[in-house]
Coordinates of C-alpha atoms in Angstrom, one line a residue:
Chain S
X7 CA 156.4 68.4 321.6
X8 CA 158.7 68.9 324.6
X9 CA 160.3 65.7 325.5
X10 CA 163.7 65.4 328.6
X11 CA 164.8 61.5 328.8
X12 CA 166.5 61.3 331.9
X13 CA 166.9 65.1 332.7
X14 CA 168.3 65.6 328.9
X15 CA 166.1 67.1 325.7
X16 CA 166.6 63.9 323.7
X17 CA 163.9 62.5 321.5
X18 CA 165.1 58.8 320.9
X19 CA 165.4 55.6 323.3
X20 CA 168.1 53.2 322.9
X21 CA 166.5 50.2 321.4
X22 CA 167.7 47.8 324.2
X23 CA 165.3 49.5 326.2
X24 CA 162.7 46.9 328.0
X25 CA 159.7 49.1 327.5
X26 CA 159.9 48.6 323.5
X27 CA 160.3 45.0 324.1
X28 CA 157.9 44.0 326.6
X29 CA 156.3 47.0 327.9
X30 CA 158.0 46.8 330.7
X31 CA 157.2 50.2 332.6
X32 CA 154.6 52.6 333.7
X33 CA 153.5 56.2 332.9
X34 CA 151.5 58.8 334.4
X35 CA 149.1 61.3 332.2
X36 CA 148.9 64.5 334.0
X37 CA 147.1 68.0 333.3
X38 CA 148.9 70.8 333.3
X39 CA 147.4 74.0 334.2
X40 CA 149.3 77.7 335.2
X41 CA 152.4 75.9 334.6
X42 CA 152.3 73.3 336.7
X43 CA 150.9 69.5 336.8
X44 CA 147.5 69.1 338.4
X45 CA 146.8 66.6 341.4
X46 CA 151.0 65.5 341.2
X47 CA 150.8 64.0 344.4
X48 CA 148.3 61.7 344.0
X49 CA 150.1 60.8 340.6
X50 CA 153.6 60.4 342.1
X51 CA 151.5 57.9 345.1
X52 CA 150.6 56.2 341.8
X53 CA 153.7 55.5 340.5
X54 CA 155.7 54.5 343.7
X55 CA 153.5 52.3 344.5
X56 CA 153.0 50.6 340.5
X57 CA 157.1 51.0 341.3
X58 CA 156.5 48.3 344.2
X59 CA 154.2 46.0 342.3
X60 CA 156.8 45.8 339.1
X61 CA 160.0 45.8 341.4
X62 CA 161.1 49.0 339.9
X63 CA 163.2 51.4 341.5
X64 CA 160.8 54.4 342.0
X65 CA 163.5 57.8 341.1
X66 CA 163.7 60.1 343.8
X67 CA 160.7 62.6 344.0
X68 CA 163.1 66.0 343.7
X69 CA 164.6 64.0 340.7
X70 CA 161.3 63.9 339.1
X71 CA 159.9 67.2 340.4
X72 CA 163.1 69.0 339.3
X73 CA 162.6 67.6 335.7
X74 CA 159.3 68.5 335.9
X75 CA 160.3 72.0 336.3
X76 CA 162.4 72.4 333.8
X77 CA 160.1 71.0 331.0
X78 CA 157.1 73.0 332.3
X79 CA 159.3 76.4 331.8
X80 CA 157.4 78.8 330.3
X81 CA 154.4 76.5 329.6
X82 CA 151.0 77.7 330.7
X83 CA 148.7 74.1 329.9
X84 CA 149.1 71.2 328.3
X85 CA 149.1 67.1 329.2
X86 CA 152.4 65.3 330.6
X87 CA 153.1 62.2 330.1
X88 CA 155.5 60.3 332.3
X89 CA 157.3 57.2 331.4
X90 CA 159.1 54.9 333.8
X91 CA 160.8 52.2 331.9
X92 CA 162.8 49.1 333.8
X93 CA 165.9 50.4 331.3
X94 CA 168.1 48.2 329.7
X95 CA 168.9 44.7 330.3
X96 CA 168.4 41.4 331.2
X97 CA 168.4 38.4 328.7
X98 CA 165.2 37.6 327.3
X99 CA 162.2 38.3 330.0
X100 CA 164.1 38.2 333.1
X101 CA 164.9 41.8 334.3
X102 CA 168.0 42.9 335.5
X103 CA 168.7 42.7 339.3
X104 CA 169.8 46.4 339.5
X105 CA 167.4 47.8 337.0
X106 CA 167.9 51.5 336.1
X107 CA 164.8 53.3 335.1
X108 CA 164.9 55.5 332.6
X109 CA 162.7 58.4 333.3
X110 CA 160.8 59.7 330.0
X111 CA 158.9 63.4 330.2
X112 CA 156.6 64.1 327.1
X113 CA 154.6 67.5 326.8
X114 CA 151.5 67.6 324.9
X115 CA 149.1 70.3 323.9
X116 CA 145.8 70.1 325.8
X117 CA 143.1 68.7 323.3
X118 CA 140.4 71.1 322.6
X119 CA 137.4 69.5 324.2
X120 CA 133.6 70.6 323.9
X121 CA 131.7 72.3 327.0
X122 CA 132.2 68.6 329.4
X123 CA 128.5 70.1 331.1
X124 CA 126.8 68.7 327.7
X125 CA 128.1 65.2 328.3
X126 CA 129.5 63.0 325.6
X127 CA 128.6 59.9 324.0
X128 CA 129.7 56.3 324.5
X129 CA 129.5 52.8 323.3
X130 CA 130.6 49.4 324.0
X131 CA 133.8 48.4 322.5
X132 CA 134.2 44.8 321.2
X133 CA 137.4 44.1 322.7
X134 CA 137.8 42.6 325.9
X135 CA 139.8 44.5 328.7
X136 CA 143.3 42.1 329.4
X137 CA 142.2 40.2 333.2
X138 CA 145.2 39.6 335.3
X139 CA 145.3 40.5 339.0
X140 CA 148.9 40.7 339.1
X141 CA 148.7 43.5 336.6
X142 CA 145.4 45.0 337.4
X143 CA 144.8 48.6 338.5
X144 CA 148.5 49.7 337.7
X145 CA 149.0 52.0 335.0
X146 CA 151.6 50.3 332.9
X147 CA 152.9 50.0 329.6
X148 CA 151.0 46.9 327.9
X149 CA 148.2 48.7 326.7
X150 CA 147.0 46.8 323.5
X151 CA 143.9 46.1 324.7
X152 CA 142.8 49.8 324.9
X153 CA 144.5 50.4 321.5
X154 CA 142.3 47.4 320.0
X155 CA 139.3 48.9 321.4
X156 CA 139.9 52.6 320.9
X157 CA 140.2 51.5 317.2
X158 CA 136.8 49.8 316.4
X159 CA 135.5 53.6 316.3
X160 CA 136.0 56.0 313.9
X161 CA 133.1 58.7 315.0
X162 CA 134.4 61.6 316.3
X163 CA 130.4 61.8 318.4
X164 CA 131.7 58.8 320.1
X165 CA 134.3 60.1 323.1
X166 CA 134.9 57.0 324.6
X167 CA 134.3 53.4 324.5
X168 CA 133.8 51.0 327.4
X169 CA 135.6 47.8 328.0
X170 CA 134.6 44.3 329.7
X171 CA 136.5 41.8 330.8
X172 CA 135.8 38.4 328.7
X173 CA 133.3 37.3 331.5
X174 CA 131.3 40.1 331.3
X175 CA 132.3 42.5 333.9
X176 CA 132.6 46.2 332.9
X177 CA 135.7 47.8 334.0
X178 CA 135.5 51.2 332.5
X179 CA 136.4 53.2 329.1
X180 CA 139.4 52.9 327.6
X181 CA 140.8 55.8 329.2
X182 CA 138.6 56.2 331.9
X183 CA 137.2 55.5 334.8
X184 CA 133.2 54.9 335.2
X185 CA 130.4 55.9 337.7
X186 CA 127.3 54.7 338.0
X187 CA 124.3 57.0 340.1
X188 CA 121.2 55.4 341.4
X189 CA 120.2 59.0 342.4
X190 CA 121.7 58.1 346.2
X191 CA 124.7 56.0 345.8
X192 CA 127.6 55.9 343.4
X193 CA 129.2 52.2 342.2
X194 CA 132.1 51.8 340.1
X195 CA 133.6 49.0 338.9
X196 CA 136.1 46.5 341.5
X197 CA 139.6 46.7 339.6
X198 CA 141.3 44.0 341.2
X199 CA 141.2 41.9 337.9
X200 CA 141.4 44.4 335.2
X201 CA 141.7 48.3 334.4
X202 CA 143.5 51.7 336.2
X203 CA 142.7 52.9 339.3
X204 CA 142.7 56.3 338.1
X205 CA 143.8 59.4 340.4
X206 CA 140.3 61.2 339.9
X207 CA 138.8 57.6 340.9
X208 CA 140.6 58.1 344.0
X209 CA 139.0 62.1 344.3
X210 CA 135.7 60.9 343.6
X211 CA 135.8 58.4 346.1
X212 CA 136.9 61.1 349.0
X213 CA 135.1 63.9 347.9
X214 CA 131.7 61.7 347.9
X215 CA 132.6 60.4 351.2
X216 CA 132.9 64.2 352.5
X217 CA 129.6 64.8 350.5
X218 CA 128.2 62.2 352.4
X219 CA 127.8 59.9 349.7
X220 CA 128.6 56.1 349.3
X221 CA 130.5 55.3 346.8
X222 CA 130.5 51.4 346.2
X223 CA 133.1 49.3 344.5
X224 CA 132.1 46.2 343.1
X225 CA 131.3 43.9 339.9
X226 CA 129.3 45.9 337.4
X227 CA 127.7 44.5 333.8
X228 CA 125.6 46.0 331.7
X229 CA 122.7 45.1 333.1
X230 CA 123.6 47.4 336.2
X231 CA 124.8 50.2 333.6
X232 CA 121.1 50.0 331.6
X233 CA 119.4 50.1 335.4
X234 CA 121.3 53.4 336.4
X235 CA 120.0 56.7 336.5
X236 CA 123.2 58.3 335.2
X237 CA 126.8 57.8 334.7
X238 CA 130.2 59.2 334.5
X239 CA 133.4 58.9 333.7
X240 CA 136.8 60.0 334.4
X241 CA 140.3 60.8 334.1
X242 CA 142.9 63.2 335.0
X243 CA 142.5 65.3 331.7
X244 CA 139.1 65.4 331.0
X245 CA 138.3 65.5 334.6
X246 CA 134.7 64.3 333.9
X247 CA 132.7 63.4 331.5
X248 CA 128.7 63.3 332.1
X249 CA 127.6 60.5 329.3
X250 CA 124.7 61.8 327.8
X251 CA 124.3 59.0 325.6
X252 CA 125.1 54.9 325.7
X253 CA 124.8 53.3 322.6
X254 CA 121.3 54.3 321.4
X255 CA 120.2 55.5 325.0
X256 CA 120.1 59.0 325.5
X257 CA 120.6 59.4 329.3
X258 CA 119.0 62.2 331.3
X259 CA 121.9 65.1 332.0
X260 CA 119.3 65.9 334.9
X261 CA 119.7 62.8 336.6
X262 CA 123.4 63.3 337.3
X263 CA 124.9 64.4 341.0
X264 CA 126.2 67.5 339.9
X265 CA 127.7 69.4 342.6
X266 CA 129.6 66.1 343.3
X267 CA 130.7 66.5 339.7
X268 CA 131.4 70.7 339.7
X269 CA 133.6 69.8 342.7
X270 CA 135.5 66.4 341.2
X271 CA 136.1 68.8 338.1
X272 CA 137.1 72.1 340.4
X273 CA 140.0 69.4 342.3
X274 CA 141.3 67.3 339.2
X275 CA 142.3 70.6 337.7
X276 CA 143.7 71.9 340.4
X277 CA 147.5 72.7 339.8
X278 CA 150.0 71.7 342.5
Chain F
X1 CA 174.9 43.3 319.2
X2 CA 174.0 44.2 315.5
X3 CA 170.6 46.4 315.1
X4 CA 168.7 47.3 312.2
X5 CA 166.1 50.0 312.4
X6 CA 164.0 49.8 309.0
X7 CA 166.7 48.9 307.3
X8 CA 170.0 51.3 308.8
X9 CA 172.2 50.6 311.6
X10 CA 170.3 52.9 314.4
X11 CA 170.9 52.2 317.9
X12 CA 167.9 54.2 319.0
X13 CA 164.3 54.9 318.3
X14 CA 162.5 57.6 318.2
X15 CA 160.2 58.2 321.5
X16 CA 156.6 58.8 319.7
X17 CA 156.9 54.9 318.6
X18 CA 153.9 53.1 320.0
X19 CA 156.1 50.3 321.2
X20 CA 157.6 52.2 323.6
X21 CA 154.0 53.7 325.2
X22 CA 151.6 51.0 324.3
X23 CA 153.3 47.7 323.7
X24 CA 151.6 48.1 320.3
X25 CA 153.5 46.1 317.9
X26 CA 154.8 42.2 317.4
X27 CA 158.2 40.4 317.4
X28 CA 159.5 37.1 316.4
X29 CA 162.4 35.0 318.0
X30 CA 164.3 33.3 315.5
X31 CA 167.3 30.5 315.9
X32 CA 170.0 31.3 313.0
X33 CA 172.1 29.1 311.9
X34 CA 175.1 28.5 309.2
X35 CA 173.7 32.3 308.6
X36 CA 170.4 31.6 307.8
X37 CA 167.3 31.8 310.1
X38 CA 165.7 28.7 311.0
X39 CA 161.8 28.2 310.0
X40 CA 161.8 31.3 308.7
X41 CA 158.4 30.5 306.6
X42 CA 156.6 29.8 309.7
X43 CA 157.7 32.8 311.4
X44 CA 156.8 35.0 308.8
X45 CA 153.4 33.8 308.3
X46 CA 152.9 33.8 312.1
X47 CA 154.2 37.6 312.0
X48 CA 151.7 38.0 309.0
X49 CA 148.7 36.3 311.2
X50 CA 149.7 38.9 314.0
X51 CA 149.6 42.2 311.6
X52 CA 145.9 41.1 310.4
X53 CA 145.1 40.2 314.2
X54 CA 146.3 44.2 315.3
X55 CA 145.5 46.0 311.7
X56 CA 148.9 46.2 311.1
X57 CA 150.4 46.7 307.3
X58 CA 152.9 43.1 306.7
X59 CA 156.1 44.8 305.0
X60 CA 156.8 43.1 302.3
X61 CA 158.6 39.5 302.5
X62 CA 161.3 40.6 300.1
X63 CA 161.8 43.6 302.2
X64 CA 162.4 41.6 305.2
X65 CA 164.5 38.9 303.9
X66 CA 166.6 41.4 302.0
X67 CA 167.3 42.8 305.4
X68 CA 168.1 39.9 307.4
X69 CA 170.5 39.4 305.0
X70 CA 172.4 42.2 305.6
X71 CA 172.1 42.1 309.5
X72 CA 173.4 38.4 308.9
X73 CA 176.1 38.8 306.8
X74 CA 179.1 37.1 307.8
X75 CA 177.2 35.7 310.6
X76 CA 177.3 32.0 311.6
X77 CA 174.9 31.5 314.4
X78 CA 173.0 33.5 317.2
X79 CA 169.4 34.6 317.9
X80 CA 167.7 37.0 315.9
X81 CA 164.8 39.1 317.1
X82 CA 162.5 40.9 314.9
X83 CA 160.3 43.8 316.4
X84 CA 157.3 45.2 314.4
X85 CA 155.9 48.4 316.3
X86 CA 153.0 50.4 314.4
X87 CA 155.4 53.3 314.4
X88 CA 154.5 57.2 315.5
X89 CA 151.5 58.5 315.7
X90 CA 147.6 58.7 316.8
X91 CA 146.6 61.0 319.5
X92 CA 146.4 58.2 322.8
X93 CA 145.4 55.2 322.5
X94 CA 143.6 55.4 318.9
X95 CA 146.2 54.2 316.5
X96 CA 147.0 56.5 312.8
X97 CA 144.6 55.5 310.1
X98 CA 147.4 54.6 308.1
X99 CA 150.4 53.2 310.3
X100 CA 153.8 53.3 309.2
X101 CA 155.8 50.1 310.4
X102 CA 158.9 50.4 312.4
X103 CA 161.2 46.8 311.5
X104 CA 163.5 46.2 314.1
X105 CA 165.9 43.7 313.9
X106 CA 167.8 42.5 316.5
X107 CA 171.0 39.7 316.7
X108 CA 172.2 38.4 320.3
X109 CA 174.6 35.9 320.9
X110 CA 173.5 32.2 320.7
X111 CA 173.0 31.3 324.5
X112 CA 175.3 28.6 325.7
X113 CA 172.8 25.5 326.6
X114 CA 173.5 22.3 328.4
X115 CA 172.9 19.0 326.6
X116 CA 168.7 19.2 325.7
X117 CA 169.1 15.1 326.1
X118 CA 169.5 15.9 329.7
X119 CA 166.3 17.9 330.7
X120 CA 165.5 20.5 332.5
X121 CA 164.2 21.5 335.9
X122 CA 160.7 23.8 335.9
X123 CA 158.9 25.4 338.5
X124 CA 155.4 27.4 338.6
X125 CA 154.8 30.3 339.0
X126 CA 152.6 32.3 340.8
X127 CA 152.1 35.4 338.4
X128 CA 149.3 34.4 336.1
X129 CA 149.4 34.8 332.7
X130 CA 147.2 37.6 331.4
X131 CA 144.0 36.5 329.7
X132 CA 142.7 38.4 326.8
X133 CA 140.5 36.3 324.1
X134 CA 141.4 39.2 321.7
X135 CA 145.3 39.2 322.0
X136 CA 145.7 35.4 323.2
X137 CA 148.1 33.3 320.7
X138 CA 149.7 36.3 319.2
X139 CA 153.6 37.2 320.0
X140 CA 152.9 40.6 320.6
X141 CA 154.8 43.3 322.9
X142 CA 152.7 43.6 325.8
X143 CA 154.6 40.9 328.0
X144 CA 154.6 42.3 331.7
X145 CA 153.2 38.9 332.7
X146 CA 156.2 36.8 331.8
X147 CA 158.6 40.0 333.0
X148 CA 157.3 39.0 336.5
X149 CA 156.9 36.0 336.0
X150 CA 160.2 35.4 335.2
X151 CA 161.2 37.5 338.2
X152 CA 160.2 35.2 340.5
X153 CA 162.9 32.7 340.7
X154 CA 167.0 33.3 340.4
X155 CA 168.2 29.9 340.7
X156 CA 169.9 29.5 337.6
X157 CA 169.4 25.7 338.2
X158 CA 165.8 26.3 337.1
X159 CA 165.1 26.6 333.8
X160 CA 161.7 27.8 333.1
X161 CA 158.7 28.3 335.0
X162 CA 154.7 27.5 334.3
X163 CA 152.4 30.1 334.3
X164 CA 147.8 29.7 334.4
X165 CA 145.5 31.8 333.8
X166 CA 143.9 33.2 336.8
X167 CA 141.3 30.4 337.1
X168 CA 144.1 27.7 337.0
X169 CA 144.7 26.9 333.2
X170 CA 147.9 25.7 332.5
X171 CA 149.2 28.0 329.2
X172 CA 152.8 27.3 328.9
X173 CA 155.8 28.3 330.1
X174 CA 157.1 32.3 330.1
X175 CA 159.1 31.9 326.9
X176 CA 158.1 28.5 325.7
X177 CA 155.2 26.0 324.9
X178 CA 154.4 23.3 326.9
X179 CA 153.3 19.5 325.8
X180 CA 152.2 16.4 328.0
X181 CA 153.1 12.9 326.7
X182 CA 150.2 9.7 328.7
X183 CA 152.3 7.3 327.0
X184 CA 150.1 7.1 323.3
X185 CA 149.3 11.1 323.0
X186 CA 150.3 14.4 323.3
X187 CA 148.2 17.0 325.1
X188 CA 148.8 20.8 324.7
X189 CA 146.9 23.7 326.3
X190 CA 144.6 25.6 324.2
X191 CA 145.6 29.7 323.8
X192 CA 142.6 31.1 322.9
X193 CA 142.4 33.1 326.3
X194 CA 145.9 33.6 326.6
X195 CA 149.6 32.7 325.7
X196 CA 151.4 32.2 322.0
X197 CA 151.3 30.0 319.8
X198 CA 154.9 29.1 319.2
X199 CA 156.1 27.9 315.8
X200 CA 157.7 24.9 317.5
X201 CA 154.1 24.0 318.8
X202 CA 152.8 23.7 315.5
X203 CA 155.6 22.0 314.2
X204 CA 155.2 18.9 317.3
X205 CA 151.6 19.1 315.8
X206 CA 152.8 18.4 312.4
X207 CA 155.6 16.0 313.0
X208 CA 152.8 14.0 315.4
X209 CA 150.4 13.4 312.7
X210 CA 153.3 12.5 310.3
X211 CA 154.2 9.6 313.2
X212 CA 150.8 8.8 313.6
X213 CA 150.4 10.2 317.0
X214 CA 147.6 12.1 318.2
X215 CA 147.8 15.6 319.6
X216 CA 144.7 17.3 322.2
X217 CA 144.6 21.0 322.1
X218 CA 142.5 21.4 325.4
X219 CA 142.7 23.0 328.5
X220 CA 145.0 21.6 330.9
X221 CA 145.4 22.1 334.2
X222 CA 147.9 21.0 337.2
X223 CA 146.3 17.9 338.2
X224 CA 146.8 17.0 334.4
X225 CA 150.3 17.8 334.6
X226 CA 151.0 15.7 337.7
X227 CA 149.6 12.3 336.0
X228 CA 151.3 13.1 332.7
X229 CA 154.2 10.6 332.3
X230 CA 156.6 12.9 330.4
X231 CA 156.3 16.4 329.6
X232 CA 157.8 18.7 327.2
X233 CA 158.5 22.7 326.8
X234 CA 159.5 23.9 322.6
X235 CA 160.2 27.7 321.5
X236 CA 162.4 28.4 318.4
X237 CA 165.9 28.7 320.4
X238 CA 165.6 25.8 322.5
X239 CA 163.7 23.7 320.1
X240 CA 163.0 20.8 322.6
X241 CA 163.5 20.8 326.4
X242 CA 162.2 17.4 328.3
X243 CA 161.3 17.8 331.3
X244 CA 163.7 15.8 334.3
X245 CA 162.0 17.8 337.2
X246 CA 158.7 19.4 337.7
X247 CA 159.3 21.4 341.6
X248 CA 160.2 18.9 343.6
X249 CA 158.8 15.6 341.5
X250 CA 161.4 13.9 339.5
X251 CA 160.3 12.9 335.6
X252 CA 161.5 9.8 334.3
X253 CA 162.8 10.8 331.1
X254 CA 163.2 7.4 329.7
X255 CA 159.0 8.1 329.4
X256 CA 159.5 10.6 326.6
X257 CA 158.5 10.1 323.2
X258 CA 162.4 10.3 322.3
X259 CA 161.9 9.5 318.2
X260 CA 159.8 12.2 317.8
X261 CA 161.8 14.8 320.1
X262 CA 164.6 14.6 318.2
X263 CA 162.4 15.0 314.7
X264 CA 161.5 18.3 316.3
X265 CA 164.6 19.4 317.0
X266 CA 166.2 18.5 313.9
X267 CA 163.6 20.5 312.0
X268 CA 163.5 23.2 314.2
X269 CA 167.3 23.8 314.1
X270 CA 167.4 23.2 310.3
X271 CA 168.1 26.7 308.7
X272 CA 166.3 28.2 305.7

């Protein structure tokens, strides 16, 4: 694993650091294809504008790009993480007027993953999704509710589990984003009390409007999940994810909009 | 400030540790004292609720207090903080099938406090705390809420500030535990859907029934707050803080229920 804190190739954080104690950061989870990072402007939206909502200082774009460059060197795929921490400081919660980020790069191999046209499998995971609307949609570091869940499975059949919020409302895998498809309209789940607004959200959104299709964003339960004709998920490196199975359901692969889907797939792993 | 990492005096941590990306791991805030850590008992078997809560592996007691020891060696007083992460490991979210335990300690300075007797002045805030049925009462890492909580307010005049769940239940305050006094009981809001349950809490609980006076855990919201007649805030470095001003309403603080506040602080500052 390639790793550059702050420009340099170090592999340990100072311990004073304020996303071991309270999580207090963000990161982005990027593909990386021919060498470079795949929808990285949509990504680097992302972040300044989680940067805003946390009061972080979002580093300056060349900064970031010009790290990027140098870990990618000589790499032909693989997933990036970025890290965004508030840095040291403060007593106790209270962050430091003058916080300075510390800027974490991490470079993973890309996971094998089976043909995504046969669709995966999915369950319901136990664990409710954390609800604040102060926090919701960023992608940011306090993330135990998505460890909790990912844990209650242990079948490697199962790709992904999805998370409610304790009132009911589905919000979406644990990693993902979810689609629903009457066979006319999409609907994915309102995030403005839990979950990620992930980038390939965003791409489905626009390329459905282009397609001609509405895409509506709303409360979803189960009941709305059992009545649809197919559904999908997705994230920037699987790209998407037909489920072909939910719970004991098996779910038609027919039924799913798939040039919207060959397309979503074609721009999430897109480099540049 | 003196740091232990599992045991050796390391400044930094490695960057795989789940802390750092997820949150995913615990702490306790301890008061120490003539060397030795105050209510130490309860904090360990809090930190032992916590690690069957998150299926995390307890170290061993011995292994624990043999390290305090040597962080506090030659120490007198100051604040000891003791970070559990699940270590390395696990490909996203999904934690290692067998975790292995980072121990963190951590001593700061004792802060300097005004005279408890006096009270304190507290505010609310408008960040909500986050709610999460699954992860409510424990004192784990994921604490972005109190972060910005905390950010709100920079008049140093002010000493903590309250913080609801999104439908208006008060939980506490962003480092402390809150308690309402009508003149014959004590009312403290329930943390099943979100906040921690602080050691001090359970100790007012305990010393209460002792003195024979009753204690509600129930929901609590503001209106219950504005026709309390004293109100209260504990954590383990405080002890006891009274309330003397709630925004702009002045509190009476010949209402509290003095005999027992000083009970709690005596046995919360007691060492061993």
């Amino acid at each position: 694993m390639r790793v550059l804190l702050n420009g340099c190739p170090l592999s340990d954080l100072t311990i004073t650091d304020r996303a071991l104690h309270y999580g207090d950061g963000l990161f982005e989870t990027l593909l990386v294809r021919a060498g470079r990072p795949c929808q990285w402007s949509r990504h680097l939206a992302r972040l300044a504008h989680g940067c805003a909502r946390l009061g972080l200082p979002l580093p300056p774009a060349a900064q970031l790009e010009s790290e990027l460059a140098t870990l990618l060197d000589g790499v032909e795929e693989g997933v990036l993480k970025l890290v965004l921490t508030r840095g040291s400081g403060g007593r106790g919660y209270r962050p430091p007027a003058r916080p300075e980020p510390r800027r974490i790069l991490l470079l993973y191999p890309r996971p094998a993953a089976p043909d995504w046209r046969r669709g995966v499998a999915v369950r319901y995971c136990r664990t409710p999704v954390s609800v604040n609307p102060a926090l919701a949609g960023l992608k940011h570091l306090n993330r135990l509710d998505a460890v909790l869940a990912r844990r209650e499975w242990d079948d490697g059949a199962i790709a992904e589990g999805l998370m409610q919020t304790p009132d009911g409302a589905i919000c979406g895998g644990t990693m993902s984003n979810l689609f629903l498809w009457d066979g006319t309209r999409l609907y994915t789940p309102a995030l403005d009390q839990a979950g990620i607004t992930g980038t390939v959200r965003e791409l489905v959104r626009e390329l459905a409007a282009e397609a001609g299709i509405g895409c509506e964003v709303r409360r979803l339960n189960g009941d709305d999940l059992e009545r649809a004709r197919a559904c999908f998920l997705t994230n920037a490196v699987i790209g998407v994810w037909p489920v072909a199975r939910l719970e004991a359901r098996s779910v038609d692969l027919d039924d799913q909009p798939w040039d919207l889907l060959h397309a979503v797939r074609a721009a999430a792993h897109t480099p540049g």
